[in-house]
Short mmCIF file of C-alpha atoms in Angstrom, two decimals:
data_model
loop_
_atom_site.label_atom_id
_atom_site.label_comp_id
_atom_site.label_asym_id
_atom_site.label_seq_id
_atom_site.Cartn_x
_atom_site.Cartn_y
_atom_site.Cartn_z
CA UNK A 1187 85.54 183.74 79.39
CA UNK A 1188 85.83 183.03 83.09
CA UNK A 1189 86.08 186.42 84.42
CA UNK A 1190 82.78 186.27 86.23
CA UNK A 1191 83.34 187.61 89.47
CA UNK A 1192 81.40 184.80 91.66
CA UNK A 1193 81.92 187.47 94.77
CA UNK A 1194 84.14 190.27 96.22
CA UNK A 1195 85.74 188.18 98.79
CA UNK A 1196 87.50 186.78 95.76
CA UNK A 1197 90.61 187.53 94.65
CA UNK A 1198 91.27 186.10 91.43
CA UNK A 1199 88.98 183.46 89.29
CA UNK A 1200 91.36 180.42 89.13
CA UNK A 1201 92.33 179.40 86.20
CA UNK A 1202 89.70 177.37 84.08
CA UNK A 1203 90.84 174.80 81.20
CA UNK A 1204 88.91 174.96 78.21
CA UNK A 1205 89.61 171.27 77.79
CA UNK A 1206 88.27 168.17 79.09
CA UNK A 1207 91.22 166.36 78.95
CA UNK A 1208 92.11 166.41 82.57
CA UNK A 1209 88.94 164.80 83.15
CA UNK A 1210 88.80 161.96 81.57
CA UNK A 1211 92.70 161.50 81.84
CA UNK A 1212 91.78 161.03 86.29
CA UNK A 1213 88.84 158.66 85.52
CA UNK A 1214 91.18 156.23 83.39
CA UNK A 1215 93.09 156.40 86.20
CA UNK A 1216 90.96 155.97 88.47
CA UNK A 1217 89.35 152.98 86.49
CA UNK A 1218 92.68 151.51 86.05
CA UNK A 1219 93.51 151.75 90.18
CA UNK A 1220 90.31 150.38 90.99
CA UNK A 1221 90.74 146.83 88.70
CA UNK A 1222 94.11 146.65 90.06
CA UNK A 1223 92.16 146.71 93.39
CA UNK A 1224 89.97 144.08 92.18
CA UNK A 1225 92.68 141.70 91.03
CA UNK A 1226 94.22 141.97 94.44
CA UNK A 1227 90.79 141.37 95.90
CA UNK A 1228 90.57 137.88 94.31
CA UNK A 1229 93.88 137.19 94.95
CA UNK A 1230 93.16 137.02 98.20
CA UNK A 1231 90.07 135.33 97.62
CA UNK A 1232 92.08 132.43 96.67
CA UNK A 1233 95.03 132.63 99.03
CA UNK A 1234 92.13 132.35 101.58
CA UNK A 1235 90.25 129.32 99.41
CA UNK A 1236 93.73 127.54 99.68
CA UNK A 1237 95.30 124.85 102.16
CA UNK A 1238 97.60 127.14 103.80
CA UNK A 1239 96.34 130.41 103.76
CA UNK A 1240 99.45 132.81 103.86
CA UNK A 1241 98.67 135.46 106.81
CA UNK A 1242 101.50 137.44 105.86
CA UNK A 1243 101.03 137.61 102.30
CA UNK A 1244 97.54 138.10 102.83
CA UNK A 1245 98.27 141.34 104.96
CA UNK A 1246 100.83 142.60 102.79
CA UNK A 1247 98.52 142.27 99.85
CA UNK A 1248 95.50 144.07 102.80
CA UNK A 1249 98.50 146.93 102.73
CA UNK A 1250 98.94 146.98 99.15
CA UNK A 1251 94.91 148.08 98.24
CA UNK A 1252 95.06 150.62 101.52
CA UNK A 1253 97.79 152.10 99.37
CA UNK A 1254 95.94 152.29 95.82
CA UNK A 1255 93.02 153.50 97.85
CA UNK A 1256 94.54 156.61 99.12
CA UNK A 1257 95.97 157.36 95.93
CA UNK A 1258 92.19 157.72 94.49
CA UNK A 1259 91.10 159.89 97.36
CA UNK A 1260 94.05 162.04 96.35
CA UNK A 1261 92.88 162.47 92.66
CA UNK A 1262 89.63 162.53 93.74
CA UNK A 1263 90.02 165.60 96.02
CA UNK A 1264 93.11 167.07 94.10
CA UNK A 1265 91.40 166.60 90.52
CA UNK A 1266 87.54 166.20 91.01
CA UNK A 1267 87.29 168.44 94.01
CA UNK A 1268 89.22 171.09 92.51
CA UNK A 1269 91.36 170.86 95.96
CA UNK A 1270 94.64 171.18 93.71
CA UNK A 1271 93.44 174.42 92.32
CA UNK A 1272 92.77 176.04 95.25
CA UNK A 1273 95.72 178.74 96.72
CA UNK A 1274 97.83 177.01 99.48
CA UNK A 1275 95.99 178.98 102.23
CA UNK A 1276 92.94 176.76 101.33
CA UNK A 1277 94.89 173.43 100.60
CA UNK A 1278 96.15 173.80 104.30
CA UNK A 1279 92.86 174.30 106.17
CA UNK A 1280 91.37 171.72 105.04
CA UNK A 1281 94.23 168.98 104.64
CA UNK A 1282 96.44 169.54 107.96
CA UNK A 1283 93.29 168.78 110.76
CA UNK A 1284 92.91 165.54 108.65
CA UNK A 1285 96.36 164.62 109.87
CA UNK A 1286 94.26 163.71 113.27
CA UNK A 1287 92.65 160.64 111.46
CA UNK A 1288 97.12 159.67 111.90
CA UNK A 1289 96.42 159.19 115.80
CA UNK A 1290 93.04 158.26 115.29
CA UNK A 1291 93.50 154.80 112.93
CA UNK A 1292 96.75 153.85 115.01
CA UNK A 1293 95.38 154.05 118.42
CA UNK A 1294 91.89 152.54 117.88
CA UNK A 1295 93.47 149.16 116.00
CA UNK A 1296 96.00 148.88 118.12
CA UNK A 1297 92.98 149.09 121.16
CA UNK A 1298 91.54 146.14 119.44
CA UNK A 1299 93.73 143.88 118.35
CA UNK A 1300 94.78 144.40 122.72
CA UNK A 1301 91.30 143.44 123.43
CA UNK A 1302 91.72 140.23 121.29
CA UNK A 1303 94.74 139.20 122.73
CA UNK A 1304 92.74 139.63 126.04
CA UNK A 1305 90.19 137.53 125.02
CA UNK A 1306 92.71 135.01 123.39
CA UNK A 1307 94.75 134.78 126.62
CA UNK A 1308 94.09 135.21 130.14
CA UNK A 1309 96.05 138.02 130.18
CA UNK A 1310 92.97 140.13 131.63
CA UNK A 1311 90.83 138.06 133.52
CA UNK A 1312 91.26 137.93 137.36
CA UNK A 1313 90.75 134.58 138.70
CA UNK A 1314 88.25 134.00 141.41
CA UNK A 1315 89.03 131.97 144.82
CA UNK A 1316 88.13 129.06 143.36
CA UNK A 1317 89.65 129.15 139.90
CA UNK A 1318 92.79 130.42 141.51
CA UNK A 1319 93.22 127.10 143.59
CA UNK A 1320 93.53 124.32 140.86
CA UNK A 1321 94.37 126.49 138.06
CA UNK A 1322 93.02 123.70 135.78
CA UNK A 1323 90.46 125.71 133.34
CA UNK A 1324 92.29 126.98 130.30
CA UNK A 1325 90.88 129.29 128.54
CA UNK A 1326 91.98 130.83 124.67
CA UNK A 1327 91.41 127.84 123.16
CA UNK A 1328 89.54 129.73 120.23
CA UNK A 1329 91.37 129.12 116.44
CA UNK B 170 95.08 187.35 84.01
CA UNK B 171 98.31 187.11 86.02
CA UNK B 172 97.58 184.68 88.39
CA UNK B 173 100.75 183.99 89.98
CA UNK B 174 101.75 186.99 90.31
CA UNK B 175 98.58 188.18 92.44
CA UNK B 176 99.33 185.06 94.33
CA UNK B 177 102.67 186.04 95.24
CA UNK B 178 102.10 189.96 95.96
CA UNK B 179 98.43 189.81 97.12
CA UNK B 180 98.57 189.99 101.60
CA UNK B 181 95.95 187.35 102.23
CA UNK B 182 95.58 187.95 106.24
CA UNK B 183 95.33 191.93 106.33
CA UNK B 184 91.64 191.82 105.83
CA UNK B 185 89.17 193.15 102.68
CA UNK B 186 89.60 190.02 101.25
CA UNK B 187 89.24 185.98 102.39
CA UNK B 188 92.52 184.45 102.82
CA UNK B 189 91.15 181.37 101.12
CA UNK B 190 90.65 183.21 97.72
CA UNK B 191 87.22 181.66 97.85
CA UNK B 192 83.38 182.52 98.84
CA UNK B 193 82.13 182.31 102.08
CA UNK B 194 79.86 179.26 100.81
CA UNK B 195 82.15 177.16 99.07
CA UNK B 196 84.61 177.24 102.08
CA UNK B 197 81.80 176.49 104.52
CA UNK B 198 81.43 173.46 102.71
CA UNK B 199 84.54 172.10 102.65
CA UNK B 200 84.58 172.46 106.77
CA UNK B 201 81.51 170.70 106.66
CA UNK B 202 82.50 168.01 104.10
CA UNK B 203 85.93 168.04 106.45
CA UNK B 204 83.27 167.49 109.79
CA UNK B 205 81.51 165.02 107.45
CA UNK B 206 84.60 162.80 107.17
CA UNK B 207 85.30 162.95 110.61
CA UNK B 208 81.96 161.45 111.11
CA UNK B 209 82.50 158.66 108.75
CA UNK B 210 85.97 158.05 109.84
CA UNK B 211 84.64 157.80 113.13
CA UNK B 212 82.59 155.05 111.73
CA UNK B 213 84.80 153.31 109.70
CA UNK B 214 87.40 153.39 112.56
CA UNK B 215 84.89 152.05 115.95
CA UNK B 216 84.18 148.92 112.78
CA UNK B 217 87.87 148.22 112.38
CA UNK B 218 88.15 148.13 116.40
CA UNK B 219 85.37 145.52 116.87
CA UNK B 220 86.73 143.63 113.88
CA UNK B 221 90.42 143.51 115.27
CA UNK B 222 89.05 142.55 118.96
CA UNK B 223 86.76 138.97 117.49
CA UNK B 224 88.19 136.30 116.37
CA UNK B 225 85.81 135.47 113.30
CA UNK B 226 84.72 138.14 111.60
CA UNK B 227 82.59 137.25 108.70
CA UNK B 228 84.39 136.61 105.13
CA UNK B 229 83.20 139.44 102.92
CA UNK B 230 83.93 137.23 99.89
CA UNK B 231 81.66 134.75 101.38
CA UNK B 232 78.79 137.36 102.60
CA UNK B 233 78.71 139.27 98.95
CA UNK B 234 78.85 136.67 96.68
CA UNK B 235 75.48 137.32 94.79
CA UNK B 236 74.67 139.09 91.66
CA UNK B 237 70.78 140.37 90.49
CA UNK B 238 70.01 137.65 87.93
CA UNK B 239 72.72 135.18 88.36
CA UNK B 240 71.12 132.53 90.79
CA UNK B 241 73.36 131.06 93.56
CA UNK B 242 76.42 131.74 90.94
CA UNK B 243 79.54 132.27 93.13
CA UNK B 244 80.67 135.94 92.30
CA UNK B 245 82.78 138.01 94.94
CA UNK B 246 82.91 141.18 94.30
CA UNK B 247 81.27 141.42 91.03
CA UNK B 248 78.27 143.69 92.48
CA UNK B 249 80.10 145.85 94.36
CA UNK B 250 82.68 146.42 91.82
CA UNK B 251 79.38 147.46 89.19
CA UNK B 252 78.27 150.02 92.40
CA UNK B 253 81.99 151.28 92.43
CA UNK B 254 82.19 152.31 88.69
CA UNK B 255 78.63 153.41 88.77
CA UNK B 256 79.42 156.21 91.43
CA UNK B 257 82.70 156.92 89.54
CA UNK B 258 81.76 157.83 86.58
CA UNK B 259 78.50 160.24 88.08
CA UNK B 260 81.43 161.51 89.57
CA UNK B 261 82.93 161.82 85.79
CA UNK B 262 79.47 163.76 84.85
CA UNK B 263 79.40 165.88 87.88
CA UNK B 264 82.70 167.41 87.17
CA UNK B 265 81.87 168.01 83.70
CA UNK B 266 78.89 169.87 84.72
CA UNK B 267 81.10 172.68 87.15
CA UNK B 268 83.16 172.52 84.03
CA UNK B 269 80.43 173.63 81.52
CA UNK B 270 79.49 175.97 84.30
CA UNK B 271 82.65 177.55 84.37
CA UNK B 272 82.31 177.66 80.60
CA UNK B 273 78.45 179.64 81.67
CA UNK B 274 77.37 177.05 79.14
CA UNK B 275 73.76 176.10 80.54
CA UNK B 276 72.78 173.39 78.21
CA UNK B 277 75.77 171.18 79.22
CA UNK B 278 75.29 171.77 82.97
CA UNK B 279 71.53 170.74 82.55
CA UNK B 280 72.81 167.29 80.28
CA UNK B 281 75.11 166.75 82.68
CA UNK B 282 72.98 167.44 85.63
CA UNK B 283 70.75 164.65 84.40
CA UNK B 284 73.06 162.39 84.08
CA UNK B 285 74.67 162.08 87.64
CA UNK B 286 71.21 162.38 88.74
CA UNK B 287 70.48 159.19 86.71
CA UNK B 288 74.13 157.77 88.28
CA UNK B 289 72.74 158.23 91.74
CA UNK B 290 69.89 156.70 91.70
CA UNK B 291 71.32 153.79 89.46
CA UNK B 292 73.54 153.35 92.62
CA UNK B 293 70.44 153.74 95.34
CA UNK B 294 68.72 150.72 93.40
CA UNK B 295 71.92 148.42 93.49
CA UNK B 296 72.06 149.25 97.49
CA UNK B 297 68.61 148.77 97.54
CA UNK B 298 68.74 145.23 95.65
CA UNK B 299 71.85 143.96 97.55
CA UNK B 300 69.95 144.98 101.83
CA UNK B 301 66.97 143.24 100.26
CA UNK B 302 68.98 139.92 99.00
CA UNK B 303 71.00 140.22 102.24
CA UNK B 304 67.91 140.66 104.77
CA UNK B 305 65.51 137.95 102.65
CA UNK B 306 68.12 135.60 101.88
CA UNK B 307 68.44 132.77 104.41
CA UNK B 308 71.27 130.10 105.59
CA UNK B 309 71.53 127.48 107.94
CA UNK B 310 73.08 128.16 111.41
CA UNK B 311 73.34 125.79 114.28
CA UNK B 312 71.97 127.47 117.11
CA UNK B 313 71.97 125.64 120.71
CA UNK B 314 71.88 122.34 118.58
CA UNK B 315 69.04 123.27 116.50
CA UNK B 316 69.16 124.30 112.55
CA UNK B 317 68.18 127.96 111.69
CA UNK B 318 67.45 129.98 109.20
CA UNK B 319 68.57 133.48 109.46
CA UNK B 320 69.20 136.11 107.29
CA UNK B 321 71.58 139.08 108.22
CA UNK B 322 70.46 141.81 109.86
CA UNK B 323 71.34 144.19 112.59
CA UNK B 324 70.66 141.44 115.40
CA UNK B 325 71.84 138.05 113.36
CA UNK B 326 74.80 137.09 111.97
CA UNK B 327 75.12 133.91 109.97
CA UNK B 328 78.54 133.95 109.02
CA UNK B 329 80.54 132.65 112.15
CA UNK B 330 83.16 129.80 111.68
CA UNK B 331 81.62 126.53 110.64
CA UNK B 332 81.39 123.58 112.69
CA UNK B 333 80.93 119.82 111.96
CA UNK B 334 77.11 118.65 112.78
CA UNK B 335 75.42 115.42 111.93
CA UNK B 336 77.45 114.78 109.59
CA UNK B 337 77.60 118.25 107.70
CA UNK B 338 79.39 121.52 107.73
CA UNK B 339 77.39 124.13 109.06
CA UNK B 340 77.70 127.79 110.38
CA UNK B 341 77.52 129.13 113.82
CA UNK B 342 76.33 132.54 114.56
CA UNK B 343 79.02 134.91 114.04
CA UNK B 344 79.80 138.57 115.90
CA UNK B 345 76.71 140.15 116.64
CA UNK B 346 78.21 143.49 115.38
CA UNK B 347 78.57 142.59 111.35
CA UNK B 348 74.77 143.26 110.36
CA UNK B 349 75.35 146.71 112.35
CA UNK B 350 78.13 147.77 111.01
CA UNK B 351 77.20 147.35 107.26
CA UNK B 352 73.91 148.34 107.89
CA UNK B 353 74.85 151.53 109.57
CA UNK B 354 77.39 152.43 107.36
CA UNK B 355 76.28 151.70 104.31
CA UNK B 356 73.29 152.96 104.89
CA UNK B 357 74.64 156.37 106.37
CA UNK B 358 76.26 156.70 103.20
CA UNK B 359 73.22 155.85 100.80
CA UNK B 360 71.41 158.26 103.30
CA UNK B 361 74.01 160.87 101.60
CA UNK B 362 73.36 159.34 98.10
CA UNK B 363 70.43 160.20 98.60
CA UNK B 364 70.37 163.23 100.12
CA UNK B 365 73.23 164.61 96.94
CA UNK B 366 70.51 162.85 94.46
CA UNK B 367 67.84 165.48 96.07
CA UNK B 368 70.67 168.63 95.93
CA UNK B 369 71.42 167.57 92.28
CA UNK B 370 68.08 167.47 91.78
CA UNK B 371 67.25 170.99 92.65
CA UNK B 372 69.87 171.97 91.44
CA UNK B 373 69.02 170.84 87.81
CA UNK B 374 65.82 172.78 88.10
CA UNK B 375 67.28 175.99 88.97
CA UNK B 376 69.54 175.33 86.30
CA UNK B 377 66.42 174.69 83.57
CA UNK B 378 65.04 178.15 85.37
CA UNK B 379 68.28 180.15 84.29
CA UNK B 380 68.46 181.23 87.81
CA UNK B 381 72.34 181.29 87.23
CA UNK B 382 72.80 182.70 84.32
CA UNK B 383 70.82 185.78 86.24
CA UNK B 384 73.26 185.18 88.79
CA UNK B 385 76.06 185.51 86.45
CA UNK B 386 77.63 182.44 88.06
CA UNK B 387 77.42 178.73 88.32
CA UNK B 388 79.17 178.46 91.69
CA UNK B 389 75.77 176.78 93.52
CA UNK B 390 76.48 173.67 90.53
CA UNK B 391 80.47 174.02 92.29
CA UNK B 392 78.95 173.17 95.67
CA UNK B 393 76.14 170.72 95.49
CA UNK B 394 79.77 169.53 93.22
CA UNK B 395 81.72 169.01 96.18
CA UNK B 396 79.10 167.31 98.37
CA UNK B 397 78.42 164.89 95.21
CA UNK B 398 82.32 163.77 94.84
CA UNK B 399 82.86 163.61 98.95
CA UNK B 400 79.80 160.99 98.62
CA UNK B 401 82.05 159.46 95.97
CA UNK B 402 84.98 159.75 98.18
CA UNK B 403 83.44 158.01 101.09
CA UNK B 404 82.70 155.00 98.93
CA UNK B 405 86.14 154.52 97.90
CA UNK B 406 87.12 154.08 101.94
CA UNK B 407 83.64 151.93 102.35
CA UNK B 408 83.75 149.95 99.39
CA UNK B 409 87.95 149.01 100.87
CA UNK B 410 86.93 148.70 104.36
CA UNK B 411 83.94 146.48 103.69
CA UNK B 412 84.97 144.08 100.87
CA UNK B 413 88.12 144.29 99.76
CA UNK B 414 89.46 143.92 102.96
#
């Protein structure tokens, strides 16, 4: 049935599921993840629309979709993408370099939420002669 | 066929053979679709910077509110959550085409073929009707004292925080960078929408030709495949860094 030999750099076909089952089974899911998504979407929405907006909960709630989103780019790849099927030698090409985006994510926040608190404070200006005298200017007086 | 057991005894690095247990083609795709995200991640990443380092970065709530057909109705998230499902389930079709091409079944590659073709472009409309509402759609901002009317585009932003001004609430203009940022990224994507749209496309004619089943294969349907769900896969990360959060 799916014997066809696509090309002789090819080991083995992978095996092929006559079914359709797995399919539709990862698109319910999918479906599913992405209204939870929404929910927490206008949950926030109305934490936000509220006296006291909770910056904590908000955040947590920020972490919570991050989450649900990486689990559907893992069925997406692993399922859709056929990544899952694939022999380990292939898996690990592709998914190891990706562990740079690790580095990548943590340093370039953490750069700006440092140039905010620079702007916020005056943690990185240098006063000139004349500010430095009287020292009466205050600056960060944004929020 | 004895799968694992080739797996197990088969020496994938002495040569004759690719380690990968896969063509030369599909594997150069998945280094390019691997480049690809390191483009958009690239992207996505320089937008979270700016956003971290301002103070007011626009609301998304607020800024996608609108829905074709419903007036000034206040409805975050509705649109973007009909563009979401939209690319998911061409997604759904495109995987049941490389499945009916595993199957060598041409008939239900060519349906379904058709009908991420008709997902795609479903989704290029919606992008095209929410720039067009976003460009042509105008709000009051106070601007050195004076009411304007500006819409968002790369080089105005009318979401910044709101001040008090004769005796009204009214915007000031926000971080320059918003209109950018969408407009570059979203569009960079629908640029790849578009571009898989074309792929499928051709793809769907060589199919009607039977230029596969002379192949003996469906593997091209496998490829222009992958580059259609990584286009899917992008959204998910666009569609959370953009309005969710």
């Amino acid at each position: 049935m799916s014997e066809h030999v696509v090309s002789p750099e090819v080991t083995f076909a992978p095996a092929h599921t006559s079914g359709t089952k797995r399919i539709w089974k990862t698109f319910w899911l999918l479906s599913f993840i992405t209204i939870i998504e929404l929910v927490i979407g206008i949950v926030i929405y109305n934490i936000h629309k509220g006296e006291h907006p909770n910056h904590t909960l908000v955040l947590a709630f920020k972490g919570a979709v991050c989450i649900l989103t990486l689990a559907k780019a893992y069925y997406i790849v692993a399922v859709f993408m056929h990544l899952g099927d694939e022999i380990r030698n292939m898996i690990i090409t592709i998914v190891v370099p990706l562990a740079l985006f690790i580095w990548f994510i943590i340093a370039f926040l953490w750069d700006g939420n440092s140039w905010r608190n620079l702007r916020n404070t005056d943690a990185g200006s240098r006063p000139t002669q004349e500010q430095a005298a009287p020292a009466t200017k205050k600056s960060g007086e944004k929020e | 066929m004895a799968t694992t057991t080739i797996q197990a005894e088969t020496k994938w690095w002495n040569g004759g053979r690719s380690p990968f247990n896969a063509s030369y083609g599909k594997v150069m795709m998945w280094y390019f679709l691997m480049s690809d995200a390191f483009t958009f991640g690239a992207f996505l990443i320089s937008y979270g910077t700016i956003r971290f380092s301002v103070n007011n970065w626009a609301d998304p709530n607020h800024v996608f509110n609108a829905f074709p057909f419903a007036g000034h109705a206040n409805l975050p998230l509705a649109f973007v959550s009909l563009m979401t499902f939209i690319l998911i389930f061409s997604s759904v079709t495109m995987v049941l085409a490389v499945h009916e091409g595993h199957h060598m079944n041409k008939k239900g590659v060519e349906k379904y073929m058709l009908l991420t073709i008709i997902g795609g472009i479903a989704f290029l409309g919606c992008q095209a009707w929410e720039w067009t509402h976003l460009i042509a759609g105008h709000h009051d901002v106070l601007v050195n004292g004076q009411i304007e009317h500006w819409g968002t585009t790369v080089t105005k932003n009318p979401w910044g925080s709101e001040v008090m001004h004769n005796g009204t609430m009214v915007a000031t203009p926000g971080p320059i960078a918003f209109g950018g940022y969408f407009f570059g990224i979203t569009g960079f994507h629908g640029f790849h929408v578009l571009s898989g749209v074309v792929i499928n496309i051709v793809m769907y004619i060589k199919t009607k030709l039977g230029h596969f089943d002379q192949r003996g294969h469906y593997e091209m349907i496998e490829k222009a495949g992958l580059y259609w769900h990584f286009v899917d896969l992008v959204w998910v990360f666009v569609f959370l860094c953009f309005y969710l959060i």
